[in-house]
Tab-separated table of C-alpha atoms in Angstrom:
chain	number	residue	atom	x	y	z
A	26	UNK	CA	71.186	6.888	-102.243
A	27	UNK	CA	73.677	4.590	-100.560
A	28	UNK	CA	72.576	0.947	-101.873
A	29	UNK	CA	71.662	-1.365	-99.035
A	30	UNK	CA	74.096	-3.964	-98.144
A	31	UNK	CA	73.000	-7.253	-100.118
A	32	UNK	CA	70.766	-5.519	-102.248
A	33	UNK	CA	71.059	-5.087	-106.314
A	34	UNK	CA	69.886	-2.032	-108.485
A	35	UNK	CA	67.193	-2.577	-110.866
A	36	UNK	CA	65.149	-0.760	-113.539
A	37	UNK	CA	61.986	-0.937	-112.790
A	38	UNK	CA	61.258	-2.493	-116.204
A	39	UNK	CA	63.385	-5.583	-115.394
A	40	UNK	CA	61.710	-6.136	-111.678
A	41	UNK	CA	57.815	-6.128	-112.446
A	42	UNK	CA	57.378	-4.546	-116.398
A	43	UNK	CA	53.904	-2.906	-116.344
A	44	UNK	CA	51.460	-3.965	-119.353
A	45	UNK	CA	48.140	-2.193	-120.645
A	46	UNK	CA	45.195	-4.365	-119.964
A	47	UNK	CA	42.667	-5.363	-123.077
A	48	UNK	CA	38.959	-4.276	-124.684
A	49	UNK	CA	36.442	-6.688	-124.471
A	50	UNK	CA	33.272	-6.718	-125.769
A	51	UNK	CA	30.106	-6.877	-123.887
A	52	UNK	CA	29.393	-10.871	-125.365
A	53	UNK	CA	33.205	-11.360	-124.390
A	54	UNK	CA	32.940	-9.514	-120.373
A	55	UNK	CA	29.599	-11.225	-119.443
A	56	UNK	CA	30.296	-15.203	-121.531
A	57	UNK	CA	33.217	-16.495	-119.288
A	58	UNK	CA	34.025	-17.080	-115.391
A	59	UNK	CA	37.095	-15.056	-114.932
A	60	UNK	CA	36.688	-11.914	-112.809
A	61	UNK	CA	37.649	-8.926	-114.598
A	62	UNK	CA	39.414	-6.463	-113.085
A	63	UNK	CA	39.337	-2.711	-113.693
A	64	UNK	CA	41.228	0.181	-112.080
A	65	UNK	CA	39.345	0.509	-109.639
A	66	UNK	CA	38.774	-2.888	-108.633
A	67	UNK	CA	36.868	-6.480	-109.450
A	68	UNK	CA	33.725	-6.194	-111.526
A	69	UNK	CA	31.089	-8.268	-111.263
A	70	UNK	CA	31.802	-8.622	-115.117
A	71	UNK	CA	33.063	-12.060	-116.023
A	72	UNK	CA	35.476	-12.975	-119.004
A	73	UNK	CA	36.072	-16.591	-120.914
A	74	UNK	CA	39.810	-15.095	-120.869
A	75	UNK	CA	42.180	-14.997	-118.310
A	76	UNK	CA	46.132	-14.022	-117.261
A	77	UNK	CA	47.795	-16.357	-114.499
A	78	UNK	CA	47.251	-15.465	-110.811
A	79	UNK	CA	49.131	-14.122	-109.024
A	80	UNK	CA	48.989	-10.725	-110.853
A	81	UNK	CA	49.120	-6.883	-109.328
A	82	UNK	CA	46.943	-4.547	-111.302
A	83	UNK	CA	46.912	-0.200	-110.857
A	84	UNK	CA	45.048	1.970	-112.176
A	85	UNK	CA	45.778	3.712	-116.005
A	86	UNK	CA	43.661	6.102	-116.301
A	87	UNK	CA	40.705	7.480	-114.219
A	88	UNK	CA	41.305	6.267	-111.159
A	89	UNK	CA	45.231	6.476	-110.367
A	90	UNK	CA	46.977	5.205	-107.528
A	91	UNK	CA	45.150	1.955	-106.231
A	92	UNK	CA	47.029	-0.843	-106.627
A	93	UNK	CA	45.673	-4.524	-106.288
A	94	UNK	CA	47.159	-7.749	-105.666
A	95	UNK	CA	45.340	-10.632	-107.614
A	96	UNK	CA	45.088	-14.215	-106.180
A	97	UNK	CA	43.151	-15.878	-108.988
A	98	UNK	CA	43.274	-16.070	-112.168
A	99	UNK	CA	41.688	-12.717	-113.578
A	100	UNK	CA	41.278	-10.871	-116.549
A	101	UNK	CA	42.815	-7.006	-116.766
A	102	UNK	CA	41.090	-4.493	-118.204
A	103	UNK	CA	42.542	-1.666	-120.843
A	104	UNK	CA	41.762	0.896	-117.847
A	105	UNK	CA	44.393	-0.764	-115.909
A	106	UNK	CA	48.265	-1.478	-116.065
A	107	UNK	CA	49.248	-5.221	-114.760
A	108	UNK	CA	52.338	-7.355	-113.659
A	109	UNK	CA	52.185	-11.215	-114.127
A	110	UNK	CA	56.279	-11.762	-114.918
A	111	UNK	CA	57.799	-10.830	-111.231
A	112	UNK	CA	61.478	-11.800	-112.915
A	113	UNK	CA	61.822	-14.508	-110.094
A	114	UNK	CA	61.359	-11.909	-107.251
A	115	UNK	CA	58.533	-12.307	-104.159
A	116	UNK	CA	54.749	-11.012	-106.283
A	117	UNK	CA	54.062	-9.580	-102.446
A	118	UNK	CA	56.713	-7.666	-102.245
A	119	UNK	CA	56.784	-6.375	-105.696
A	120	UNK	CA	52.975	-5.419	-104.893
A	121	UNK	CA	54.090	-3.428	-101.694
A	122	UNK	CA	57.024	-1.712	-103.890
A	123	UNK	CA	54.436	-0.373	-106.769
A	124	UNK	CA	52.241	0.756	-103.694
A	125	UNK	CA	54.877	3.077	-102.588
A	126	UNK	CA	55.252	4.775	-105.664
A	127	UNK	CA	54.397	8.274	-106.441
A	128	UNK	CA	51.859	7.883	-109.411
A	129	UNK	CA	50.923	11.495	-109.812
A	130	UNK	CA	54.785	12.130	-110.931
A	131	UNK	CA	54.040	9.923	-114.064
A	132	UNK	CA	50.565	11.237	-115.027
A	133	UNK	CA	50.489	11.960	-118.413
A	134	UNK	CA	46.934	13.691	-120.736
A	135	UNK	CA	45.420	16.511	-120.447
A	136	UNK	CA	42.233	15.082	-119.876
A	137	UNK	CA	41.667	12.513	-117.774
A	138	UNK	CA	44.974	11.645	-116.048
A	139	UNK	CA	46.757	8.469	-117.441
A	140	UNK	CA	49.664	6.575	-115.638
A	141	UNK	CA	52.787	6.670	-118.071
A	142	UNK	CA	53.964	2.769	-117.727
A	143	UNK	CA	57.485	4.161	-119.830
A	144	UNK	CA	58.117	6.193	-117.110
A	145	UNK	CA	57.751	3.860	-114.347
A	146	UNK	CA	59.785	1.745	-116.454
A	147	UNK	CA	62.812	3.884	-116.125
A	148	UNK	CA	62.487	4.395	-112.292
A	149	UNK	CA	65.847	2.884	-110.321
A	150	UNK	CA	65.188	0.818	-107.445
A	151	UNK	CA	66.427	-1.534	-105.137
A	152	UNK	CA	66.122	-5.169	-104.477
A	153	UNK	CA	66.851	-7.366	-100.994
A	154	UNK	CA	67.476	-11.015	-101.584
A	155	UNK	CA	64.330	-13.046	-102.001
A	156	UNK	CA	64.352	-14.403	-98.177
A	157	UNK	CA	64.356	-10.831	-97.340
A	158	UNK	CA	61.462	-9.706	-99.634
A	159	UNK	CA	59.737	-12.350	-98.174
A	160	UNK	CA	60.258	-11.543	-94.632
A	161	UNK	CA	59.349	-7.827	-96.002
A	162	UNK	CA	56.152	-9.007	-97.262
A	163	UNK	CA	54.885	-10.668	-94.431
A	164	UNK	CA	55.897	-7.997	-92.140
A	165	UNK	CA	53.453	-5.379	-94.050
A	166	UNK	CA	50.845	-8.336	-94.633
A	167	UNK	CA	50.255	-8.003	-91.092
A	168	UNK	CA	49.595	-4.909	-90.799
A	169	UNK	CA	47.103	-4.994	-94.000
A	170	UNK	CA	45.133	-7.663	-91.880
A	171	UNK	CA	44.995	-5.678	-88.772
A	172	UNK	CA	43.482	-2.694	-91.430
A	173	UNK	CA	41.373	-5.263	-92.880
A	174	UNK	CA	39.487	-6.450	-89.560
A	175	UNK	CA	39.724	-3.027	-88.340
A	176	UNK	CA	37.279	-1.502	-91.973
A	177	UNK	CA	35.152	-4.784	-91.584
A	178	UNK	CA	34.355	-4.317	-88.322
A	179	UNK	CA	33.672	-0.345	-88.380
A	180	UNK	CA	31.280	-1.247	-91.538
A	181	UNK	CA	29.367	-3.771	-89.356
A	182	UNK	CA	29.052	-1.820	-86.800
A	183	UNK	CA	28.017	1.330	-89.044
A	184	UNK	CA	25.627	-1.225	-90.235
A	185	UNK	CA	23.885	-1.734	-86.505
A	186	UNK	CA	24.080	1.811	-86.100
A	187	UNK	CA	21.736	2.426	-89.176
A	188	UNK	CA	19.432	-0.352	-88.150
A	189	UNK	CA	19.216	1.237	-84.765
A	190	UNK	CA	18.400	5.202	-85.891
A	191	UNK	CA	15.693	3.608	-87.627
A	192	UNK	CA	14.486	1.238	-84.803
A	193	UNK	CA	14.656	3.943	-82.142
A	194	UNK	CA	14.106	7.705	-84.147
A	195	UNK	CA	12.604	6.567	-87.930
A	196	UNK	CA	9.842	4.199	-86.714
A	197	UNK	CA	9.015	6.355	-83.956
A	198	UNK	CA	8.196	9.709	-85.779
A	199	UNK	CA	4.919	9.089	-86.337
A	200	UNK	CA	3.582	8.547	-82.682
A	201	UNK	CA	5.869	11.619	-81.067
A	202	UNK	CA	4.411	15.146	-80.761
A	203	UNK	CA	5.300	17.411	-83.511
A	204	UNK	CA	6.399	21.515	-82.719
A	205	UNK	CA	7.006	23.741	-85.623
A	206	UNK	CA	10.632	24.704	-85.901
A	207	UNK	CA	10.003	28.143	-84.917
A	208	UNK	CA	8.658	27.137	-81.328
A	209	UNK	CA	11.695	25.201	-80.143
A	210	UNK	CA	14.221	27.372	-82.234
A	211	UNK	CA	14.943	31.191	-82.443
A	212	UNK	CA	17.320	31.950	-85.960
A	213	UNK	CA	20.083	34.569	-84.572
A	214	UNK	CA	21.865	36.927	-86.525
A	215	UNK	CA	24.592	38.343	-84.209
A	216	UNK	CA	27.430	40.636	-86.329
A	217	UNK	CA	30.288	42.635	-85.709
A	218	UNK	CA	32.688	39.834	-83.966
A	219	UNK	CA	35.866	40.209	-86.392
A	220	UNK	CA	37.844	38.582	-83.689
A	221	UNK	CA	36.331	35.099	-82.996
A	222	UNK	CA	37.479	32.527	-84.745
A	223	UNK	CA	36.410	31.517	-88.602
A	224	UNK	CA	34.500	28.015	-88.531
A	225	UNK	CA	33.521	26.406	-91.547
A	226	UNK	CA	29.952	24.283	-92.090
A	227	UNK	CA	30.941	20.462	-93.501
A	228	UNK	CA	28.734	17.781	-94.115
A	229	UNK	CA	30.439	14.986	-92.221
A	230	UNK	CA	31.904	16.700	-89.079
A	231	UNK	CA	29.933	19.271	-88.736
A	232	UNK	CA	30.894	23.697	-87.646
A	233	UNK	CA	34.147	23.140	-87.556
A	234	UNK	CA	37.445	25.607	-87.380
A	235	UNK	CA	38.772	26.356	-90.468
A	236	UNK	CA	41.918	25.180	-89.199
A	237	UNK	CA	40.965	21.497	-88.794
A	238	UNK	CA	40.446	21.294	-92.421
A	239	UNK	CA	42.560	19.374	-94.676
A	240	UNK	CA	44.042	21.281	-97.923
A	241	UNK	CA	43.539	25.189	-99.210
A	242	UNK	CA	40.877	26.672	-97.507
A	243	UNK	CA	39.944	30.234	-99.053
A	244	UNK	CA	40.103	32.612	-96.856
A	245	UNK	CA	37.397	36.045	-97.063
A	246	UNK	CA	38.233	39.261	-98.621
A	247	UNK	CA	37.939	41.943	-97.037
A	248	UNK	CA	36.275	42.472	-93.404
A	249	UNK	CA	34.225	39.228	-91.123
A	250	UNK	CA	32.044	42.107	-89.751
A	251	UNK	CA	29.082	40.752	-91.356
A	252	UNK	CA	29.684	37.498	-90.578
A	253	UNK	CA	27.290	35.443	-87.899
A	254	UNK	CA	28.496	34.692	-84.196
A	255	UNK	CA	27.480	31.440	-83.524
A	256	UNK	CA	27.770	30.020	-79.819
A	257	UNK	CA	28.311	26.054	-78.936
A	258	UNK	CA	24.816	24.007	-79.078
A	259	UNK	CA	23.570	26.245	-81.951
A	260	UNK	CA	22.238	24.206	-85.344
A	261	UNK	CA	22.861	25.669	-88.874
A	262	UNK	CA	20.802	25.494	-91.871
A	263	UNK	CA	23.456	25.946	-95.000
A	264	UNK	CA	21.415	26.645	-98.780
A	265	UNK	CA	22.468	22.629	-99.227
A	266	UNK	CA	21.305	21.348	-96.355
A	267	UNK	CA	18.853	19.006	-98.198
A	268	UNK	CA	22.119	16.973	-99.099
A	269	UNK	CA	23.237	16.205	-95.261
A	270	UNK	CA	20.943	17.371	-92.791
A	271	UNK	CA	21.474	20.497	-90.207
A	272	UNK	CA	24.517	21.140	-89.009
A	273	UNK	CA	25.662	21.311	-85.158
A	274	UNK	CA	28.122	23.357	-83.876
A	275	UNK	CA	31.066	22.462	-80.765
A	276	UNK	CA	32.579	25.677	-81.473
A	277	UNK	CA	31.934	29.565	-80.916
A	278	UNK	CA	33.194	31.614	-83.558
A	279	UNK	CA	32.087	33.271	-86.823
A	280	UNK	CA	30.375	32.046	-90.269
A	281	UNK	CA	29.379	33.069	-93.405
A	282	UNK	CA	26.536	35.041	-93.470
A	283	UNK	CA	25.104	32.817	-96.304
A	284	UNK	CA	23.895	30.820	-92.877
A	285	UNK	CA	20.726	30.704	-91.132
A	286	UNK	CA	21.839	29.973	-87.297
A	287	UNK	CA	19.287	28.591	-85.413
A	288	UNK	CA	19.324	28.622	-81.245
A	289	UNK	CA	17.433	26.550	-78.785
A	290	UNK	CA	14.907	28.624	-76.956
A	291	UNK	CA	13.519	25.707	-75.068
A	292	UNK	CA	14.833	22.648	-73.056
A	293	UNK	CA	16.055	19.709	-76.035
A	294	UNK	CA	18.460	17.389	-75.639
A	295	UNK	CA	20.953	18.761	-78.516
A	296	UNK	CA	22.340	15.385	-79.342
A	297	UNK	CA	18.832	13.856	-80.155
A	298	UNK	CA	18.451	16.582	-82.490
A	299	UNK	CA	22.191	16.492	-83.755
A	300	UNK	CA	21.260	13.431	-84.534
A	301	UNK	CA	17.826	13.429	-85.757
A	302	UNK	CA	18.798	16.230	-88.389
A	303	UNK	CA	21.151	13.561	-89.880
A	304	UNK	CA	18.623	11.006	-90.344
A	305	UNK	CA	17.145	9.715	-93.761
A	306	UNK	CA	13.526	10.392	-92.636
A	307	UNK	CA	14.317	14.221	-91.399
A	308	UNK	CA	16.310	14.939	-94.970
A	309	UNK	CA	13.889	13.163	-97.259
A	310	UNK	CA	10.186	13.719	-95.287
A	311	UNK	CA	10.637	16.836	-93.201
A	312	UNK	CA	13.019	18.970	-95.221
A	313	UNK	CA	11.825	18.110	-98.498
A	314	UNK	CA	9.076	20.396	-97.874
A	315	UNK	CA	11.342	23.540	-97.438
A	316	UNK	CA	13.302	22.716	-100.303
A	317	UNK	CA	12.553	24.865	-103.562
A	318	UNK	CA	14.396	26.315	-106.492
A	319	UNK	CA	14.533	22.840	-109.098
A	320	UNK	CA	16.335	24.422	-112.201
A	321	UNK	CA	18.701	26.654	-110.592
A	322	UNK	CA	19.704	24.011	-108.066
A	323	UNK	CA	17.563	23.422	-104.427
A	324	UNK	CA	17.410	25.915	-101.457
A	325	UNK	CA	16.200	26.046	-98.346
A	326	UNK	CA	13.211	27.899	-97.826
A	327	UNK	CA	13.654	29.389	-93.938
A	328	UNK	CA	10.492	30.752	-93.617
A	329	UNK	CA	8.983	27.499	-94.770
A	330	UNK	CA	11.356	25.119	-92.529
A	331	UNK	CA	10.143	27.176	-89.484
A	332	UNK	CA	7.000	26.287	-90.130
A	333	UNK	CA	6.901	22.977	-90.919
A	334	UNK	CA	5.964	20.571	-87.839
A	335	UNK	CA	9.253	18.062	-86.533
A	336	UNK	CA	9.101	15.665	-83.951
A	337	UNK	CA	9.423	16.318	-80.659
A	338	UNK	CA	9.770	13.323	-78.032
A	339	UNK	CA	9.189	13.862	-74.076
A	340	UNK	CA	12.793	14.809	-72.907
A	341	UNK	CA	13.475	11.096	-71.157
A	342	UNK	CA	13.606	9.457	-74.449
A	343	UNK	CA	15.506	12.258	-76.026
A	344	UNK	CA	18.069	11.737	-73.593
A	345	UNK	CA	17.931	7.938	-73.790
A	346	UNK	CA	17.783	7.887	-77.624
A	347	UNK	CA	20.763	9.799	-77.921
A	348	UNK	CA	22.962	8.691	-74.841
A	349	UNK	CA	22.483	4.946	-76.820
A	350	UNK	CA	23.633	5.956	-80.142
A	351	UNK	CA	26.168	8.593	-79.095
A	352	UNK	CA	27.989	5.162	-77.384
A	353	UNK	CA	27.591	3.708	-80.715
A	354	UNK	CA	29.199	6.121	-82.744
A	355	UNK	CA	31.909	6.752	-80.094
A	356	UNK	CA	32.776	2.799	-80.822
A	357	UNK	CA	32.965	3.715	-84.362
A	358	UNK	CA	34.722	6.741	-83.739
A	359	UNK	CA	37.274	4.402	-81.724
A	360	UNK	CA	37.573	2.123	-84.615
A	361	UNK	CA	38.344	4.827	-87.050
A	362	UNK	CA	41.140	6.634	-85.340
A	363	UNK	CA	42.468	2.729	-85.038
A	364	UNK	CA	42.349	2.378	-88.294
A	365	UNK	CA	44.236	5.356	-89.390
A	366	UNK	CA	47.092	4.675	-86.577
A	367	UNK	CA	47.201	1.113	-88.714
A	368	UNK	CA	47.471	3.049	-91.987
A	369	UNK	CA	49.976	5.823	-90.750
A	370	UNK	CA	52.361	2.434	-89.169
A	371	UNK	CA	52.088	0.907	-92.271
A	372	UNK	CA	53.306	3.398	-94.434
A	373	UNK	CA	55.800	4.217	-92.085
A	374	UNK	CA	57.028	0.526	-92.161
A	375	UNK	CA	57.297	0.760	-95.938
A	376	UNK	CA	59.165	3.917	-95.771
A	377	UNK	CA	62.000	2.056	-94.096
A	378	UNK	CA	61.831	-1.388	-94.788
A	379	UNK	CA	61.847	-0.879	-98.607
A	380	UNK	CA	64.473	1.478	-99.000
A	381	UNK	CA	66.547	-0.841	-96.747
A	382	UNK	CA	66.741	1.783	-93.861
A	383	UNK	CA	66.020	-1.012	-91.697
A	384	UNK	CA	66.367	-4.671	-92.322
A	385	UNK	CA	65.215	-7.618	-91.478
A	386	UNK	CA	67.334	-9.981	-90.433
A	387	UNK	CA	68.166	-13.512	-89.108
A	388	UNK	CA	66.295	-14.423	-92.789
């Protein structure tokens, strides 16, 4: 690569040398008032040692590939690597540099992965005057605020969220009518669709296409005939259901036949119940009862969820329940795709702004 106009060639080792943190002993962690910090993060641990702020700390071993700048004066821990001697360049900018880098090329053990510090060492990179690192710095700083705001405000607002399921569905359970399962749902079995498409049952976004998930997705062997046609509106109860609730489907297509799919057979408002089958109180005072099978790992009874008895609220305040916290979680929603816009800028910024692709000028 073409070195940037201005900008000098380093070793890695003579821009921001990495060192292995220290032991401490339990008298030694809790005795002192310096925060120590481990690869993941600040403990609430304290130390009567410290190292000079500012300081950038990563992760050794365990966790690999979070990278902290340090503001105070802290104490590192031997899980981590840290930088204190920046060799007269901008600690920001050095912090934004070690972000970019590729840990998992430097992971080292066959056990738990550990960061190789030598190897770092001998990366070559490439260094803008100070004025420029600075202007670098602040650039991506901004950005990292606007991320920031954007995770604070999508936690408080999770935060209402929870304090309004409870409010309007948890502390209204007992005083609803209750219907067994098995009068407000028929479970379908429908085979022999080969053609629709596969979906996939998740946790946290619910029946899903296979092709909206992230990574290597195995695929069956052999024919889908068996498989179960499941329609849009349609609930599923997976064997680990009790983790996450019942699962609601946008999609027609085909699942495992490993699911129970279960149908409305009379007039709900789905979203209430998309949304009630997520809650706390459904997983942990309703379900529990279906759940069996404590050595081998827990199962879903069917025949005993159909006959337990669930809530069921005049239609009105199904609607209203879930038209209020649908707009809720559509401004979280909101937030979140914000937030990931932010992160996919930001890394684009670094991309070209520390390899010198473009510069900043009038510094």
């Amino acid at each position: 690569m073409k070195i940037p106009e201005g900008w000098r060639k380093f070793k890695f080792i003579d821009v921001a040398p990495l060192q292995r943190g220290f032991d401490l002993t339990n008298s030694q962690l809790k005795s002192g008032v310096y925060p120590v910090v481990y690869s993941n993060g600040i403990n609430n641990y304290h130390s009567e040692y410290k190292v000079k702020a500012p300081g950038i700390v990563t992760g050794r071993s365990g966790t690999i590939g979070k990278v902290f700048i340090i503001e105070k004066d802290f104490w590192p821990h031997n899980t981590a690597l840290w930088v204190t001697d920046f060799k007269g360049n901008h600690p920001k900018f050095i912090y934004y540099l070690i972000l970019s880098l590729q840990f998992e090329k430097y992971l080292a053990g066959s056990g738990v992965p550990t960061l190789n510090r030598n190897d770092i060492h001998r990366i070559t990179t490439f260094l803008p005057p100070l004025p420029e690192q600075k202007a670098i710095a602040d650039i991506l700083s901004t950005w990292d605020e606007a991320i920031e705001k954007t995770e604070k405000l999508i936690k408080e607002k999770e935060r209402r969220f929870k304090a309004n399921v409870q409010k309007l569905i948890t502390n209204n359970c007992t005083k609803w009518n209750h219907l067994k399962p098995e009068k407000i749902f028929d479970s379908v079995t429908e085979k022999n669709f080969p053609d629709e498409e596969l979906l996939s049952v998740t946790q946290d976004r619910g029946v899903i296409p296979r092709s909206m998930l992230e990574g290597r997705v195995m695929s069956p062997d052999g024919t889908t005939e068996t498989y179960k046609l499941i329609k849009k509106g349609d609930f599923v109860i997976s064997l680990r259901s009790f983790q996450g609730g019942i699962e609601y489907s946008e999609y027609r297509g085909i699942i495992s036949p490993a699911y129970t799919v279960l149908r409305p057979k009379i007039e709900i408002n789905k979203d209430f119940y998309k949304l009630f089958f997520k809650t706390y109180v459904f997983i942990e005072k309703y379900l529990n009862i279906a759940v069996i099978g404590i050595r081998d790992g827990k199962q879903i009874s069917i025949p005993d969820f159909m006959t337990i008895k669930i809530p069921f609220p005049p239609l009105p305040e199904q609607k209203q329940i879930a038209e209020t916290l649908n707009t809720a979680q559509d401004e979280i929603n909101i937030l979140k795709k914000l937030l990931e816009q932010y992160k996919k800028q930001k890394q684009g910024l670094m991309q070209k702004l520390l390899t010198g692709e473009w510069r900043v000028r009038n510094v």
